Short mmCIF file of C-alpha atoms and ligand atoms in Angstrom, two decimals:
data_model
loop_
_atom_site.label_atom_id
_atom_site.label_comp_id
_atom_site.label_asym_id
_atom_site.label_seq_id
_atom_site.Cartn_x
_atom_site.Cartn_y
_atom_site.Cartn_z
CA UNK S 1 -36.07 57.81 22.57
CA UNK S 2 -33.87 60.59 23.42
CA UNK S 3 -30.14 59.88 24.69
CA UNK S 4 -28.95 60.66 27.96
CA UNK S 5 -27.19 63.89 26.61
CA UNK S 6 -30.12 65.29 25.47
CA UNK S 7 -32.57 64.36 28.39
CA UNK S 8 -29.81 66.98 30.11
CA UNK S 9 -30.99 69.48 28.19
CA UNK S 10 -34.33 69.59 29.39
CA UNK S 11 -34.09 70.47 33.14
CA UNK S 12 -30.19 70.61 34.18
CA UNK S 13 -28.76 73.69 34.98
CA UNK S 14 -24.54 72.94 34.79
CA UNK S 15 -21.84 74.46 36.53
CA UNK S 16 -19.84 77.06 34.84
CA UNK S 17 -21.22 76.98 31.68
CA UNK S 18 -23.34 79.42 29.27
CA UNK S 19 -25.71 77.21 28.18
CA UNK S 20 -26.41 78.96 25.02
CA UNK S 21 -23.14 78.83 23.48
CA UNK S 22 -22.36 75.62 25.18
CA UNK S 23 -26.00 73.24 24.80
CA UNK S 24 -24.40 69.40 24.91
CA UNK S 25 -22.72 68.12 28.06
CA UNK S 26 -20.79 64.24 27.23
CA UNK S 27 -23.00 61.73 28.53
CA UNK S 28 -20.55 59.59 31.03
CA UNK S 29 -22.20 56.08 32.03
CA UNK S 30 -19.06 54.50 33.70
CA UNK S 31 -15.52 54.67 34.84
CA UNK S 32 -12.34 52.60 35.83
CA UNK S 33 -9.45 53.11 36.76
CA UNK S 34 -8.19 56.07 34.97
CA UNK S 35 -10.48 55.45 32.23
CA UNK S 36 -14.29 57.24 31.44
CA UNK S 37 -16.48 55.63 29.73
CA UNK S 38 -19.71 57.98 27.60
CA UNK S 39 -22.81 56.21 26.48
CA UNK S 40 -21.51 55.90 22.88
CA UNK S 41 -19.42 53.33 24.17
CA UNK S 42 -16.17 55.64 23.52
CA UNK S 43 -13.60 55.71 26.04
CA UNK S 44 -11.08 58.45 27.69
CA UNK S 45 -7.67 58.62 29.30
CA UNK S 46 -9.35 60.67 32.63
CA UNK S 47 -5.91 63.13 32.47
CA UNK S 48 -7.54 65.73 35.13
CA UNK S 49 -8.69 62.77 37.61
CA UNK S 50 -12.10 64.38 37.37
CA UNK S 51 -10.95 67.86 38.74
CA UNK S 52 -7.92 66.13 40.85
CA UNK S 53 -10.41 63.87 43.00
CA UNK S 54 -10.03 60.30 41.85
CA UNK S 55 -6.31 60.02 42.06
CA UNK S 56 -6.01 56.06 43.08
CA UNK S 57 -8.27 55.70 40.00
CA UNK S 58 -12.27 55.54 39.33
CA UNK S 59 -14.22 52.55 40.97
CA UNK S 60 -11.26 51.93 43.11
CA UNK S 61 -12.24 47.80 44.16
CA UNK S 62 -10.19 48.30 47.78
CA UNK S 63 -12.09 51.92 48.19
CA UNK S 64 -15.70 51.12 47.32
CA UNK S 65 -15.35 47.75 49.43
CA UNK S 66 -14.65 49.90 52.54
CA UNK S 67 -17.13 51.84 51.66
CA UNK S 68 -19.49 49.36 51.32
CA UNK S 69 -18.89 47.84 54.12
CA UNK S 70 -19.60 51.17 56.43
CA UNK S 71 -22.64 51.84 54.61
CA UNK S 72 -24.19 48.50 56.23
CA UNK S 73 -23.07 49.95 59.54
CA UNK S 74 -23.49 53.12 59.46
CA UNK S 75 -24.67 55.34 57.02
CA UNK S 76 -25.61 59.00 58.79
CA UNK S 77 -25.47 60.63 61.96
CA UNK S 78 -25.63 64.05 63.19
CA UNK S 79 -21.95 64.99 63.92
CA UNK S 80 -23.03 68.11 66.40
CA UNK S 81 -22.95 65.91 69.75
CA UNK S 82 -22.71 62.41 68.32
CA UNK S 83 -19.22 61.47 67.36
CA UNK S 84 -18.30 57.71 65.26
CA UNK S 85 -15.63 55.54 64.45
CA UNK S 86 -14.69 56.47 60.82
CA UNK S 87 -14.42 60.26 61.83
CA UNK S 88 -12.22 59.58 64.82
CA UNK S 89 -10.39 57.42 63.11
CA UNK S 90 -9.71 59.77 59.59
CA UNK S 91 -8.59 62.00 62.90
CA UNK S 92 -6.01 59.82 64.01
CA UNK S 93 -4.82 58.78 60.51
CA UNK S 94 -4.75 62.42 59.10
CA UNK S 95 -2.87 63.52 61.93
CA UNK S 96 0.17 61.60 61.10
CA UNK S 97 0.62 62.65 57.88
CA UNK S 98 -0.04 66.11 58.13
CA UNK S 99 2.23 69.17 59.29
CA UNK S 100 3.82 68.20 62.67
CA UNK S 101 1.89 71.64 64.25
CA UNK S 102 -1.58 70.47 63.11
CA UNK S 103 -3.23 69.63 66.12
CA UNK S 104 -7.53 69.28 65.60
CA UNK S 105 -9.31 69.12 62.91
CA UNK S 106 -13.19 70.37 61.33
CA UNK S 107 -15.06 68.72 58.91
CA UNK S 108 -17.54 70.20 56.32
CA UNK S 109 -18.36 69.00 52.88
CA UNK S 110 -16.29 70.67 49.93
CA UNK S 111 -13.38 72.69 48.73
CA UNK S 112 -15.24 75.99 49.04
CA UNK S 113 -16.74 75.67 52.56
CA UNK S 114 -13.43 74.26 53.80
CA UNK S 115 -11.87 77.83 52.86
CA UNK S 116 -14.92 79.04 54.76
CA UNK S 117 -14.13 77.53 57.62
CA UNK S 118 -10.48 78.48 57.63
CA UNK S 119 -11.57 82.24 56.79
CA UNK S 120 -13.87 81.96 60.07
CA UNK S 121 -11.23 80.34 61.88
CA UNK S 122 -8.79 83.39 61.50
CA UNK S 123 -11.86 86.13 61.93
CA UNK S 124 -13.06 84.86 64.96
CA UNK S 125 -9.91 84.09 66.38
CA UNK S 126 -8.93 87.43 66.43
CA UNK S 127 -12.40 88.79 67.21
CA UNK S 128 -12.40 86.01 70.90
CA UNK S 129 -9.23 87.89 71.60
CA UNK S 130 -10.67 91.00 71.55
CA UNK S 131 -8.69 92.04 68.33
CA UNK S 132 -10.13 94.43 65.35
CA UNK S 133 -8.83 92.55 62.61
CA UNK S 134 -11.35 92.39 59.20
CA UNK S 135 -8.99 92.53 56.07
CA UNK S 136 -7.84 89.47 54.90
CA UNK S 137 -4.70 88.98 52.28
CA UNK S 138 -4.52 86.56 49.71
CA UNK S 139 -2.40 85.86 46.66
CA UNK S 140 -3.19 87.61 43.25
CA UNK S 141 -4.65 85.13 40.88
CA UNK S 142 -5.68 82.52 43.59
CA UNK S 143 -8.54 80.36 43.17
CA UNK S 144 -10.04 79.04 46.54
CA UNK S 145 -13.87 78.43 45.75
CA UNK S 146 -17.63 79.92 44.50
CA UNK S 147 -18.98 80.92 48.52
CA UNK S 148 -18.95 84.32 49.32
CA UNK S 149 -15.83 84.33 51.40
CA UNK S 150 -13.98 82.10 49.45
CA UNK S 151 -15.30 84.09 45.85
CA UNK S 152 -13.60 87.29 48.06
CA UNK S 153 -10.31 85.79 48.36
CA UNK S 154 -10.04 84.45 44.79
CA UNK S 155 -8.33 87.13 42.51
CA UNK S 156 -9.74 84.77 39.27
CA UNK S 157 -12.56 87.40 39.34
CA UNK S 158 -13.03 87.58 35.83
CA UNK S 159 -17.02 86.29 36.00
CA UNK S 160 -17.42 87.30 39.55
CA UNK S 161 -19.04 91.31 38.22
CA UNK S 162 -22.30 90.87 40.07
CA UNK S 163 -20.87 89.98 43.20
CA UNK S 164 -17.81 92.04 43.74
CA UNK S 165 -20.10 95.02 45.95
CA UNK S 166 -20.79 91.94 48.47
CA UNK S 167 -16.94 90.67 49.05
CA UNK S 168 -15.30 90.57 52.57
CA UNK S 169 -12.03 93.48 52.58
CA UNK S 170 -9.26 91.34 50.94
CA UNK S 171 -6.07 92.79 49.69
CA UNK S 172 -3.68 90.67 47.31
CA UNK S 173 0.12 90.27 47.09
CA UNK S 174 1.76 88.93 44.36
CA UNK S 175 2.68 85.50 44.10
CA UNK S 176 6.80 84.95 45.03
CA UNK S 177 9.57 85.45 42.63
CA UNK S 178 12.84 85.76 43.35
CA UNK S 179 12.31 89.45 41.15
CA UNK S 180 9.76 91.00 43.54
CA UNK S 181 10.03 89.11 47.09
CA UNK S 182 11.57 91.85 48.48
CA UNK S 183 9.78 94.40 47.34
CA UNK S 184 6.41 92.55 48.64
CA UNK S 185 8.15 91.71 51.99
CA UNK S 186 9.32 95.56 51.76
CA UNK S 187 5.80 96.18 51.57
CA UNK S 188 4.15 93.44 54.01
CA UNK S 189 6.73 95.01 56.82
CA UNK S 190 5.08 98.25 56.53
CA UNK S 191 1.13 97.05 55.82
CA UNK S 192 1.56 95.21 59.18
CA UNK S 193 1.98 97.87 61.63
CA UNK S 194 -1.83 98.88 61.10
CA UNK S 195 -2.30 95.49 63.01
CA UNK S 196 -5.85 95.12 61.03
CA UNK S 197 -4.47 91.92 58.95
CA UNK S 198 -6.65 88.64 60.04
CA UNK S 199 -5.51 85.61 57.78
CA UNK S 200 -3.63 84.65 54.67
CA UNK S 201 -5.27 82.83 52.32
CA UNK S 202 -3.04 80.68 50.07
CA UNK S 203 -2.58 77.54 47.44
CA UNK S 204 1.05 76.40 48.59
CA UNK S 205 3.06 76.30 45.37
CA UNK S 206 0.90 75.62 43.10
CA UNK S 207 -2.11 77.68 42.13
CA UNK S 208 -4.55 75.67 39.98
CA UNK S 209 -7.33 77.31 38.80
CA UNK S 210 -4.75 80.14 37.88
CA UNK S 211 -3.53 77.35 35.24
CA UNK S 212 -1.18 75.20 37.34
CA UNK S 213 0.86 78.35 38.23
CA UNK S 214 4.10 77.57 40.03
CA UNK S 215 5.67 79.55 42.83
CA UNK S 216 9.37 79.72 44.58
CA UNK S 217 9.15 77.61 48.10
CA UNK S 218 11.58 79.82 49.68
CA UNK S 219 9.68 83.33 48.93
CA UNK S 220 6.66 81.71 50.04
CA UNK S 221 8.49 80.49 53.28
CA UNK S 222 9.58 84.10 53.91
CA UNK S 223 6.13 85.12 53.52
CA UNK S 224 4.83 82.93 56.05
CA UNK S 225 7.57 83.65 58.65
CA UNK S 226 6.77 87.50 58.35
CA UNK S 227 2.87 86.81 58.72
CA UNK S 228 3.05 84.39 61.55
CA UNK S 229 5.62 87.02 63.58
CA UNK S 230 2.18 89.24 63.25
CA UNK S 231 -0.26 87.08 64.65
CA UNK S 232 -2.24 86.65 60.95
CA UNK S 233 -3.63 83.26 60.90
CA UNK S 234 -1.97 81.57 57.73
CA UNK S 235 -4.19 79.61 55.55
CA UNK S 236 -2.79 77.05 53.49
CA UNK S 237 -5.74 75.98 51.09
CA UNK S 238 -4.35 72.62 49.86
CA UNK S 239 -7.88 71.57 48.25
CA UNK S 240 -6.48 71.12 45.24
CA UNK S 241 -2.51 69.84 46.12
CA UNK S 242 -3.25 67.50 48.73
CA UNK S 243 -2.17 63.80 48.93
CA UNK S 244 0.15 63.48 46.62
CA UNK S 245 0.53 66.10 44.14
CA UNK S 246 3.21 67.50 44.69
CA UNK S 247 4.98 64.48 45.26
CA UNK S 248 4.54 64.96 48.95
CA UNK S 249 1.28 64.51 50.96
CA UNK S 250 1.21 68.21 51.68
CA UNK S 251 2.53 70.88 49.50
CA UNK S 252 3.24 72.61 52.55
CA UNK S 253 5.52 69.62 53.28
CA UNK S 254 7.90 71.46 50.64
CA UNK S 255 8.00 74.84 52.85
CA UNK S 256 10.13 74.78 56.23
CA UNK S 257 7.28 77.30 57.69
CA UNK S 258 3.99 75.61 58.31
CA UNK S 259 0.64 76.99 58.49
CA UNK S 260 -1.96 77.71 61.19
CA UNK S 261 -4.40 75.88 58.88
CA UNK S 262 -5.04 74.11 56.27
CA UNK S 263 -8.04 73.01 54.05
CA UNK S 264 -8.21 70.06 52.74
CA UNK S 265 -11.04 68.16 50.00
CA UNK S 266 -10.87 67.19 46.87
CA UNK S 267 -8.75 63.64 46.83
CA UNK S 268 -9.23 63.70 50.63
CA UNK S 269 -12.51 60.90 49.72
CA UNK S 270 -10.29 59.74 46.61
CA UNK S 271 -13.53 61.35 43.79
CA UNK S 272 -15.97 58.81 45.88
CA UNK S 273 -17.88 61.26 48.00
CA UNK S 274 -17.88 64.77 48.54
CA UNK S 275 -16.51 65.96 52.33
CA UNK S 276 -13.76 68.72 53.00
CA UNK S 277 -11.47 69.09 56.34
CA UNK S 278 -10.34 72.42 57.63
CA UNK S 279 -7.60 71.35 60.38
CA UNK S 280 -5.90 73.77 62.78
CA UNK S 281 -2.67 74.34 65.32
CA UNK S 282 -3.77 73.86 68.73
CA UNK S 283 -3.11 77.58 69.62
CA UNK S 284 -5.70 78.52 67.38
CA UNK S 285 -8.13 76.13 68.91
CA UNK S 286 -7.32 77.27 72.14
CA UNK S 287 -8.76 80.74 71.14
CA UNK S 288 -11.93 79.06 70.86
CA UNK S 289 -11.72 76.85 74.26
CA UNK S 290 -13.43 78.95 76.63
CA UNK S 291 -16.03 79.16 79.30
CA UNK S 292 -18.20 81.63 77.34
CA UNK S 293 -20.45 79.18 74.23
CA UNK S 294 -19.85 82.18 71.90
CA UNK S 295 -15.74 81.78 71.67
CA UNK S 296 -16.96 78.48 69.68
CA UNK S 297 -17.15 77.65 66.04
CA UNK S 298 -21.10 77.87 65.35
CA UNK S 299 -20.55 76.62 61.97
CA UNK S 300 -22.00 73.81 60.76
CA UNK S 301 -23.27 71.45 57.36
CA UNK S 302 -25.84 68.52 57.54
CA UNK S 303 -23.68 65.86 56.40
CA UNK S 304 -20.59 67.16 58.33
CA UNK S 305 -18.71 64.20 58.97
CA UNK S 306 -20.61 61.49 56.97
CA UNK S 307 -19.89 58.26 57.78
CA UNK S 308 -19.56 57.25 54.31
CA UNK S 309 -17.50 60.10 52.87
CA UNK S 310 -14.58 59.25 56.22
CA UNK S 311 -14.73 55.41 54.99
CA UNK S 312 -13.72 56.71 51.56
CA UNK S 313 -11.05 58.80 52.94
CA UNK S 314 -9.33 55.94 55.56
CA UNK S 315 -9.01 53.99 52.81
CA UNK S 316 -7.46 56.67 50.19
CA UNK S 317 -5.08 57.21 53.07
CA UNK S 318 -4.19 53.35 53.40
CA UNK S 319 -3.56 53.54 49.46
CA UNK S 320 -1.48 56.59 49.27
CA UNK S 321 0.50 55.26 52.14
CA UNK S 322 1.09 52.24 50.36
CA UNK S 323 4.22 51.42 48.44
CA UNK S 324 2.60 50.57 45.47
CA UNK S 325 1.29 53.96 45.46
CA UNK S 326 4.53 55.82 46.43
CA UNK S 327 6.13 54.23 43.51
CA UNK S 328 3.65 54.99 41.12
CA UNK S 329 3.57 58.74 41.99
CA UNK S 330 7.39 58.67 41.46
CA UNK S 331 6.69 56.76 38.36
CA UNK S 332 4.20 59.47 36.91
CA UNK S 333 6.91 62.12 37.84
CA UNK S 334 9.62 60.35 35.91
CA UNK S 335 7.38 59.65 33.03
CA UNK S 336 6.52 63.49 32.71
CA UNK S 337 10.55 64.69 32.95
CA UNK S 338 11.24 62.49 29.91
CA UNK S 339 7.82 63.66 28.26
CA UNK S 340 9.25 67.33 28.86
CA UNK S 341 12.73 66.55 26.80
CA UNK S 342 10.19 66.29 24.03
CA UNK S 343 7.71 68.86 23.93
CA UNK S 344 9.32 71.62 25.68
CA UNK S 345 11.62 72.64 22.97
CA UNK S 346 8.47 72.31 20.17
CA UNK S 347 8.47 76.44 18.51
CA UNK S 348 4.59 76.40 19.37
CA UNK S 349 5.18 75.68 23.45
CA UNK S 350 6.52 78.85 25.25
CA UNK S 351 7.24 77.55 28.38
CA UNK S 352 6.97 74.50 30.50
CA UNK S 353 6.56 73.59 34.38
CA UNK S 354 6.25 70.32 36.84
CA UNK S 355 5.87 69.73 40.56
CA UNK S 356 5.08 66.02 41.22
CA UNK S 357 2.46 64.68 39.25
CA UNK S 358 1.29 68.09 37.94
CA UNK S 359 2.91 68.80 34.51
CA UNK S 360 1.96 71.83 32.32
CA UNK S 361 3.01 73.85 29.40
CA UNK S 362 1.77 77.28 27.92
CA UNK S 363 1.62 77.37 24.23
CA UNK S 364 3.02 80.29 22.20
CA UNK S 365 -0.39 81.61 21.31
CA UNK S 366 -3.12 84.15 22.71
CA UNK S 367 -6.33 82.28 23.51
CA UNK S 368 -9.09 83.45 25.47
CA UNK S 369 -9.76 81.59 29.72
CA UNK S 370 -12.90 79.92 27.42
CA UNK S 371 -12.61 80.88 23.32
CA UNK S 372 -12.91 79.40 20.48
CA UNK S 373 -9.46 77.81 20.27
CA UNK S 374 -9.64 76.44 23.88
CA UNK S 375 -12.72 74.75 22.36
CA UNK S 376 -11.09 73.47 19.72
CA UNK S 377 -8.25 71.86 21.95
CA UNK S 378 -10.33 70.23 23.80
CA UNK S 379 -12.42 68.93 21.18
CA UNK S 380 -9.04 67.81 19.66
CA UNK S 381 -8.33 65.57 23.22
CA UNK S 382 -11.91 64.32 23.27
CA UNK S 383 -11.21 63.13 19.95
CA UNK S 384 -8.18 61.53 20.47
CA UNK S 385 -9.97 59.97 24.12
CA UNK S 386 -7.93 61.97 26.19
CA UNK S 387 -9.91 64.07 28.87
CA UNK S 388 -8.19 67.00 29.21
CA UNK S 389 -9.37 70.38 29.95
CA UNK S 390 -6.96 73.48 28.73
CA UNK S 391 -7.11 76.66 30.86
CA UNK S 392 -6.30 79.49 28.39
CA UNK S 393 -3.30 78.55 26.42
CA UNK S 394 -2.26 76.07 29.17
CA UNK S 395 -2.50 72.37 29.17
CA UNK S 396 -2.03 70.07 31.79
CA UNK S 397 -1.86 67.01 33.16
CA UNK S 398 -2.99 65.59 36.79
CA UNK S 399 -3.68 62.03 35.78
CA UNK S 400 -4.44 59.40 38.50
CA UNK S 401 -1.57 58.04 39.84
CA UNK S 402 -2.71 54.82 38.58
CA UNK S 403 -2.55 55.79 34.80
CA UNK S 404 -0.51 53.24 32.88
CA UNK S 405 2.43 53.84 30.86
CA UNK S 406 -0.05 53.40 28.04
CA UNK S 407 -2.13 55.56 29.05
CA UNK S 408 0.08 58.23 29.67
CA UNK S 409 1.99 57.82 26.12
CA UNK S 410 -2.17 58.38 24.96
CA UNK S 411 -2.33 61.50 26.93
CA UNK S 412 1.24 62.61 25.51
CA UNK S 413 0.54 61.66 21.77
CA UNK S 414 -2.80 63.55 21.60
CA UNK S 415 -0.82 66.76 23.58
CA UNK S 416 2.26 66.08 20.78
CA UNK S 417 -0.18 66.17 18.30
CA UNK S 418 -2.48 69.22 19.58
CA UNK S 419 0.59 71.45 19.84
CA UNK S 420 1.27 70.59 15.99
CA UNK S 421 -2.35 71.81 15.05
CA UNK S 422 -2.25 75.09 17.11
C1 PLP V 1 -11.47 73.21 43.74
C2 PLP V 1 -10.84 74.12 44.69
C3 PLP V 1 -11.59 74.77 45.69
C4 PLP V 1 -13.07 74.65 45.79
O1 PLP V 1 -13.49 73.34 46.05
P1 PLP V 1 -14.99 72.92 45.73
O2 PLP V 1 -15.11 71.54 46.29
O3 PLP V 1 -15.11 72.94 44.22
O4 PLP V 1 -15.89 73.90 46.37
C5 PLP V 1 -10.92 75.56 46.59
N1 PLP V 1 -9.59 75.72 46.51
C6 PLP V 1 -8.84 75.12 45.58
C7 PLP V 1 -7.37 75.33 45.56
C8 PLP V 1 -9.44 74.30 44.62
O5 PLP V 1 -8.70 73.72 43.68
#
């Protein structure tokens, strides 16, 4: 009888992976908490929260209850002219924790169509105005999905070769520093006057996929105030540093000037089920209120809205409301500041960095985005039962904010002990 790992191999094609270099995937037959468990029996610290979705922990008892408890009421219903209680609901509970200026918001069902969405949003907005706007501007480095329009705003291009020909106009600024905000404002000031610019497409402070690269708030909020005092529709894609990241709910809850939009997925259904949110200001809405059915948003997925997936998120909202959880996410912070005093002076770590929850460090050593060495690090962490997965010569940790003191000393001890082997 063949194992689960290599039944896989038969028929399953996986997601960013070269299948010849790279034949066996883990086998994972259960999870709790911040714990994964593969059908060996061995068990793993989950230090990523399964690509920073499962935040209040795997199999969350309070989350799957609510969950199951929609699912006998409700399971699916088309959301284009049928509306139900868990969607208006996640609308009236979103709404008070977001950005004061958010005002409605549009569901779809992942990170990447979520950018989508937003990138529509600020095309069309222009276009119902009666506005020739088609380039959009995005950060250099910026990750914000794998559809089209969200591949075109992504400067990680690195595998993107055979689609590059097909990519919407984007242009890229560099991400703030207090060394070249002035010349990129300098620049901005004069790139505006062609009026042509439609949105901004941005990760608020911190730029995952680019390896947990961190930006200056206050060169980002100068950005924004220049954009918005042209009309371009500013983007914030907080797919990845939503709910609690950051140590805020919003990154953008850092930055004093607040964007048009914002995209939200990831730990918006706390890992349960997959569903994305693209919310808006009410003045861009408005550009789409009109007498004429073609100034709408004809944009649309099947399971838009699932019942289900808005159960998952009420509740993750309830818990990262919750006091318990508030003190947990200050707990992780703490626990990685004192973790830093450590490492960060080791001769193999060149540099270190932290907002929140999100801790990283850069080793001292040239590795390629998916080498051999990255290979070996993370076969080093597996080993040790620490799920962590290095991005170049970075490591870092987004752990759910659940993770014991234990189980954060296990993350820390196998990172102590990778930097020593490197
Ligand atoms: C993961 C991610 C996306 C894409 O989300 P998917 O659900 O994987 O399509 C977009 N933007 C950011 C910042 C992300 O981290």
């Amino acid at each position: 009888m063949k194992n689960l790992s290599e039944r896989d191999q038969v028929h399953v094609w996986h997601p960013l992976t070269q299948h010849k270099l790279h034949p066996r995937m883990l086998a994972v037959v259960k999870a709790k908490g911040a714990l994964l468990f593969d059908e060996d029996g061995k068990e793993y610290v989950d230090g990523i929260s399964s690509w920073y979705t499962s935040v209040y922990g795997h199999c969350n008892d309070f989350i799957l209850e609510k969950v199951y408890a929609q699912m006998q009421r409700l399971d699916q219903v088309v959301f284009s002219g049928f509306t139900h209680e868990p969607a208006v609901r996640l609308s009236e509970e979103l709404m008070k924790i977001l950005p004061e200026n958010q005002s409605k918001l549009f569901f779809s069902d992942n990170g990447s169509t979520a950018v989508e969405v937003g990138i529509k949003m600020a095309l069309q907005f222009h276009f119902n105005q009666g506005e020739q706007r088609k380039v959009l501007l995005a950060f250099e480095e910026g990750f914000h999905g794998d559809t089209f329009g969200a591949m075109s705003v992504s400067g990680l291009s690195v595998y993107n070769g055979p689609f590059e020909e097909f990519f919407l106009d984007v242009e890229r600024i560099p991400v703030p520093s207090p060394d070249n905000i002035e010349t990129t404002l300098a620049h901005l000031e004069n790139r505006l006057q062609q009026n042509d610019i439609a949105g901004f497409v941005y990760e608020p402070l911190v730029q995952g996929a680019a390896a947990m690269q961190m930006h200056d708030a206050e060169g980002l909020n100068r950005i924004l105030k220049l954009l918005k005092a042209h009309a371009v529709v500013t983007i914030a894609d907080e797919v990845m540093t939503g709910f609690g990241k950051t140590g805020k709910y919003f990154s953008s809850d850092h930055i004093e000037t607040k964007p048009d939009v914002i995209c939200l997925s990831k730990a918006l259904t706390a890992g349960l089920l997959p569903m994305a949110i693209t919310t808006c200001s009410q003045h861009i809405y408005d550009a789409f209120y009109s007498d004429d059915i073609g100034k709408g948003l004809f944009h649309a997925h099947t399971y838009t809205a699932n019942p289900l997936a808005c159960a998952a998120a009420l509740a993750g909202l309830e818990l990262l409301q919750s006091g318990a959880m508030q003190n947990n996410i200050a707990r992780i912070q703490a626990s990685h500041q004192k973790f830093d005093l450590e490492i960060s002076t080791h001769p193999k770590v060149a540099r270190t960095r932290q907002c929140g929850v999100i801790y990283a460090l850069d080793l001292d050593v040239q590795m390629e985005r998916y080498g051999n060495l990255r290979d070996k690090l993370f076969n080093h962490f597996m080993g040790e039962g620490v799920f962590l997965r290095p991005l170049g010569n970075t490591i870092y940790i987004l752990a759910p904010y659940i993770t014991t003191d234990e189980q954060l000393q296990k993350i820390y001890g196998a990172i102590q002990s990778a930097v020593d082997i490197v």
